[in-house]
């Protein structure tokens, strides 16, 4: 290797190539952490979910797909909460490892930018999970769909989002009663 190009990781990070390699390292680490935590979360939720009822009717297939999507969303949310719980000890441990082994080739890629990127990603995903995915998965699982809709799956999605296109016949018409 040519010494003029810089064999040190810290020297390489100042160039455009070094910034690219650093971004690739951070993306790979974030993906590995996400996949491992998602697999652990899915295993935990699969262990405690209620048994699946298997009937061959079309409505039961729709219910099974709704249940499966809800399990996936809840697994993602649990993986985000595990990441949030493990991020502080991991950042402290990584700082100590880099401090005790500053010249190690395997630990030079752990830097403050990686930890900051992980913190930002977990913060963004936790807000998304808490305010969007968990409420949607609850309402999606509990919705019954609109009567007369061609697709029960799309009908359940619209009802869980609050996109009701027809008036509810069970509720009184408030607009006419106020004008009298």
mmCIF file of C-alpha atoms in Angstrom:
data_model
loop_
_atom_site.group_PDB
_atom_site.id
_atom_site.type_symbol
_atom_site.label_atom_id
_atom_site.label_comp_id
_atom_site.label_asym_id
_atom_site.label_seq_id
_atom_site.Cartn_x
_atom_site.Cartn_y
_atom_site.Cartn_z
ATOM 1 C CA UNK A 1 0.000 0.000 0.000
ATOM 2 C CA UNK A 2 1.283 3.424 -0.879
ATOM 3 C CA UNK A 3 2.062 5.398 2.280
ATOM 4 C CA UNK A 4 1.444 8.748 0.559
ATOM 5 C CA UNK A 5 -2.287 7.994 0.259
ATOM 6 C CA UNK A 6 -2.510 7.384 4.007
ATOM 7 C CA UNK A 7 -2.906 4.032 5.674
ATOM 8 C CA UNK A 8 -4.346 5.497 8.839
ATOM 9 C CA UNK A 9 -8.142 5.453 9.049
ATOM 10 C CA UNK A 10 -8.198 8.891 10.665
ATOM 11 C CA UNK A 11 -6.169 10.399 7.817
ATOM 12 C CA UNK A 12 -8.407 8.745 5.232
ATOM 13 C CA UNK A 13 -11.598 10.237 6.703
ATOM 14 C CA UNK A 14 -10.653 13.738 5.560
ATOM 15 C CA UNK A 15 -10.850 12.791 1.865
ATOM 16 C CA UNK A 16 -13.988 12.180 -0.175
ATOM 17 C CA UNK A 17 -13.181 8.485 -0.411
ATOM 18 C CA UNK A 18 -12.772 8.291 3.346
ATOM 19 C CA UNK A 19 -16.135 9.946 3.922
ATOM 20 C CA UNK A 20 -17.743 7.499 1.510
ATOM 21 C CA UNK A 21 -16.195 4.501 3.260
ATOM 22 C CA UNK A 22 -17.224 5.886 6.623
ATOM 23 C CA UNK A 23 -20.828 6.298 5.419
ATOM 24 C CA UNK A 24 -20.804 2.727 4.090
ATOM 25 C CA UNK A 25 -19.447 1.411 7.414
ATOM 26 C CA UNK A 26 -22.145 3.282 9.317
ATOM 27 C CA UNK A 27 -24.896 1.983 7.015
ATOM 28 C CA UNK A 28 -23.645 -1.604 7.356
ATOM 29 C CA UNK A 29 -23.472 -1.339 11.137
ATOM 30 C CA UNK A 30 -26.950 0.185 11.361
ATOM 31 C CA UNK A 31 -28.343 -2.539 9.106
ATOM 32 C CA UNK A 32 -26.694 -5.324 11.114
ATOM 33 C CA UNK A 33 -27.976 -3.935 14.405
ATOM 34 C CA UNK A 34 -31.473 -3.490 12.947
ATOM 35 C CA UNK A 35 -31.647 -7.013 11.528
ATOM 36 C CA UNK A 36 -30.339 -8.680 14.684
ATOM 37 C CA UNK A 37 -32.671 -6.729 16.971
ATOM 38 C CA UNK A 38 -35.637 -7.359 14.646
ATOM 39 C CA UNK A 39 -34.962 -11.099 14.664
ATOM 40 C CA UNK A 40 -34.774 -11.110 18.470
ATOM 41 C CA UNK A 41 -37.972 -9.057 18.711
ATOM 42 C CA UNK A 42 -39.842 -11.270 16.270
ATOM 43 C CA UNK A 43 -38.789 -14.352 18.242
ATOM 44 C CA UNK A 44 -40.012 -12.782 21.490
ATOM 45 C CA UNK A 45 -43.359 -11.744 20.035
ATOM 46 C CA UNK A 46 -43.827 -15.084 18.254
ATOM 47 C CA UNK A 47 -43.287 -16.853 21.553
ATOM 48 C CA UNK A 48 -46.085 -14.936 23.293
ATOM 49 C CA UNK A 49 -48.650 -14.402 20.521
ATOM 50 C CA UNK A 50 -51.928 -16.267 20.567
ATOM 51 C CA UNK A 51 -52.232 -19.409 18.448
ATOM 52 C CA UNK A 52 -53.162 -18.898 14.821
ATOM 53 C CA UNK A 53 -56.521 -20.231 13.704
ATOM 54 C CA UNK A 54 -56.289 -21.820 10.262
ATOM 55 C CA UNK A 55 -59.471 -21.892 8.208
ATOM 56 C CA UNK A 56 -59.536 -21.702 4.429
ATOM 57 C CA UNK A 57 -62.214 -19.056 3.877
ATOM 58 C CA UNK A 58 -61.405 -15.737 2.215
ATOM 59 C CA UNK A 59 -62.284 -13.672 5.292
ATOM 60 C CA UNK A 60 -59.964 -15.757 7.455
ATOM 61 C CA UNK A 61 -57.116 -15.240 4.968
ATOM 62 C CA UNK A 62 -57.673 -11.502 5.235
ATOM 63 C CA UNK A 63 -57.692 -11.742 9.015
ATOM 64 C CA UNK A 64 -54.493 -13.796 8.921
ATOM 65 C CA UNK A 65 -52.735 -11.207 6.750
ATOM 66 C CA UNK A 66 -53.914 -8.378 9.024
ATOM 67 C CA UNK A 67 -52.651 -10.306 12.039
ATOM 68 C CA UNK A 68 -49.306 -10.980 10.329
ATOM 69 C CA UNK A 69 -48.808 -7.306 9.389
ATOM 70 C CA UNK A 70 -49.599 -6.297 12.961
ATOM 71 C CA UNK A 71 -47.008 -8.781 14.256
ATOM 72 C CA UNK A 72 -44.402 -7.301 11.883
ATOM 73 C CA UNK A 73 -45.139 -3.742 13.005
ATOM 74 C CA UNK A 74 -45.025 -4.682 16.677
ATOM 75 C CA UNK A 75 -41.754 -6.570 16.143
ATOM 76 C CA UNK A 76 -40.224 -3.472 14.575
ATOM 77 C CA UNK A 77 -41.438 -1.366 17.500
ATOM 78 C CA UNK A 78 -39.990 -3.802 20.026
ATOM 79 C CA UNK A 79 -36.659 -3.809 18.170
ATOM 80 C CA UNK A 80 -36.577 0.003 18.325
ATOM 81 C CA UNK A 81 -37.239 -0.058 22.063
ATOM 82 C CA UNK A 82 -34.502 -2.665 22.546
ATOM 83 C CA UNK A 83 -32.122 -0.476 20.546
ATOM 84 C CA UNK A 84 -33.021 2.535 22.691
ATOM 85 C CA UNK A 85 -32.397 0.510 25.845
ATOM 86 C CA UNK A 86 -29.064 -0.849 24.642
ATOM 87 C CA UNK A 87 -27.710 2.316 23.048
ATOM 88 C CA UNK A 88 -26.444 4.040 26.201
ATOM 89 C CA UNK A 89 -24.450 1.046 27.513
ATOM 90 C CA UNK A 90 -23.163 0.375 23.993
ATOM 91 C CA UNK A 91 -21.971 3.948 23.523
ATOM 92 C CA UNK A 92 -20.207 3.912 26.906
ATOM 93 C CA UNK A 93 -18.595 0.544 26.160
ATOM 94 C CA UNK A 94 -17.466 1.605 22.686
ATOM 95 C CA UNK A 95 -15.903 4.794 24.064
ATOM 96 C CA UNK A 96 -13.952 2.754 26.630
ATOM 97 C CA UNK A 97 -12.818 0.187 24.048
ATOM 98 C CA UNK A 98 -11.530 2.918 21.745
ATOM 99 C CA UNK A 99 -9.825 4.623 24.682
ATOM 100 C CA UNK A 100 -8.020 1.452 25.788
ATOM 101 C CA UNK A 101 -7.149 0.210 22.281
ATOM 102 C CA UNK A 102 -6.491 3.371 20.223
ATOM 103 C CA UNK A 103 -4.273 1.668 17.623
ATOM 104 C CA UNK A 104 -6.371 -1.442 17.060
ATOM 105 C CA UNK A 105 -7.359 -1.918 13.428
ATOM 106 C CA UNK A 106 -10.708 -3.481 14.363
ATOM 107 C CA UNK A 107 -11.880 -0.658 16.648
ATOM 108 C CA UNK A 108 -10.815 2.404 14.657
ATOM 109 C CA UNK A 109 -14.149 2.550 12.838
ATOM 110 C CA UNK A 110 -15.991 3.124 16.121
ATOM 111 C CA UNK A 111 -16.142 6.877 16.400
ATOM 112 C CA UNK A 112 -18.448 9.568 17.676
ATOM 113 C CA UNK A 113 -20.169 9.999 14.325
ATOM 114 C CA UNK A 114 -21.259 6.343 14.276
ATOM 115 C CA UNK A 115 -22.719 6.602 17.773
ATOM 116 C CA UNK A 116 -24.388 9.916 16.921
ATOM 117 C CA UNK A 117 -25.920 8.405 13.768
ATOM 118 C CA UNK A 118 -27.220 5.456 15.786
ATOM 119 C CA UNK A 119 -28.711 7.799 18.403
ATOM 120 C CA UNK A 120 -30.420 9.880 15.701
ATOM 121 C CA UNK A 121 -31.781 6.784 13.950
ATOM 122 C CA UNK A 122 -33.156 5.310 17.168
ATOM 123 C CA UNK A 123 -34.725 8.655 18.128
ATOM 124 C CA UNK A 124 -36.421 8.969 14.731
ATOM 125 C CA UNK A 125 -37.643 5.367 14.711
ATOM 126 C CA UNK A 126 -38.909 5.570 18.296
ATOM 127 C CA UNK A 127 -41.023 8.617 17.473
ATOM 128 C CA UNK A 128 -42.309 6.918 14.326
ATOM 129 C CA UNK A 129 -43.123 3.762 16.268
ATOM 130 C CA UNK A 130 -44.792 5.517 19.168
ATOM 131 C CA UNK A 131 -46.925 7.992 17.260
ATOM 132 C CA UNK A 132 -47.601 6.182 13.957
ATOM 133 C CA UNK A 133 -46.928 2.440 13.894
ATOM 134 C CA UNK A 134 -48.344 1.355 17.256
ATOM 135 C CA UNK A 135 -51.650 3.271 16.927
ATOM 136 C CA UNK A 136 -52.017 2.128 13.322
ATOM 137 C CA UNK A 137 -51.353 -1.503 14.180
ATOM 138 C CA UNK A 138 -53.881 -1.395 17.027
ATOM 139 C CA UNK A 139 -56.639 0.181 14.945
ATOM 140 C CA UNK A 140 -55.756 -2.014 11.963
ATOM 141 C CA UNK A 141 -56.137 -5.145 14.067
ATOM 142 C CA UNK A 142 -59.369 -3.975 15.712
ATOM 143 C CA UNK A 143 -61.070 -2.599 12.595
ATOM 144 C CA UNK A 144 -63.839 -4.534 10.900
ATOM 145 C CA UNK A 145 -63.829 -2.833 7.514
ATOM 146 C CA UNK A 146 -66.641 -1.090 5.657
ATOM 147 C CA UNK A 147 -69.703 -2.965 4.516
ATOM 148 C CA UNK A 148 -69.940 -3.346 0.760
ATOM 149 C CA UNK A 149 -66.248 -2.837 0.108
ATOM 150 C CA UNK A 150 -64.652 -5.035 -2.554
ATOM 151 C CA UNK A 151 -61.440 -5.651 -0.653
ATOM 152 C CA UNK A 152 -61.672 -6.325 3.058
ATOM 153 C CA UNK A 153 -57.940 -5.634 3.478
ATOM 154 C CA UNK A 154 -58.118 -2.148 1.883
ATOM 155 C CA UNK A 155 -61.324 -1.449 3.797
ATOM 156 C CA UNK A 156 -59.612 -2.266 7.105
ATOM 157 C CA UNK A 157 -56.653 -0.037 6.213
ATOM 158 C CA UNK A 158 -58.956 2.865 5.349
ATOM 159 C CA UNK A 159 -60.962 2.432 8.522
ATOM 160 C CA UNK A 160 -57.830 2.296 10.687
ATOM 161 C CA UNK A 161 -56.556 5.509 9.064
ATOM 162 C CA UNK A 162 -59.902 7.216 9.661
ATOM 163 C CA UNK A 163 -60.684 7.536 5.946
ATOM 164 C CA UNK A 164 -64.378 6.767 6.142
ATOM 165 C CA UNK A 165 -65.999 7.612 2.803
ATOM 166 C CA UNK A 166 -69.612 6.927 3.682
ATOM 167 C CA UNK A 167 -71.551 8.285 6.665
ATOM 168 C CA UNK A 168 -72.084 5.913 9.551
ATOM 169 C CA UNK A 169 -75.774 4.930 9.714
ATOM 170 C CA UNK A 170 -75.575 4.309 13.459
ATOM 171 C CA UNK A 171 -74.584 7.887 14.341
ATOM 172 C CA UNK A 172 -77.220 10.649 14.265
ATOM 173 C CA UNK A 173 -76.890 13.413 11.700
ATOM 174 C CA UNK A 174 -75.564 16.333 13.759
ATOM 175 C CA UNK A 175 -75.594 18.929 10.958
ATOM 176 C CA UNK A 176 -79.351 18.749 10.394
ATOM 177 C CA UNK A 177 -80.268 18.779 14.089
ATOM 178 C CA UNK A 178 -78.241 21.929 14.815
ATOM 179 C CA UNK A 179 -79.816 23.985 12.039
ATOM 180 C CA UNK A 180 -83.370 23.490 13.380
#
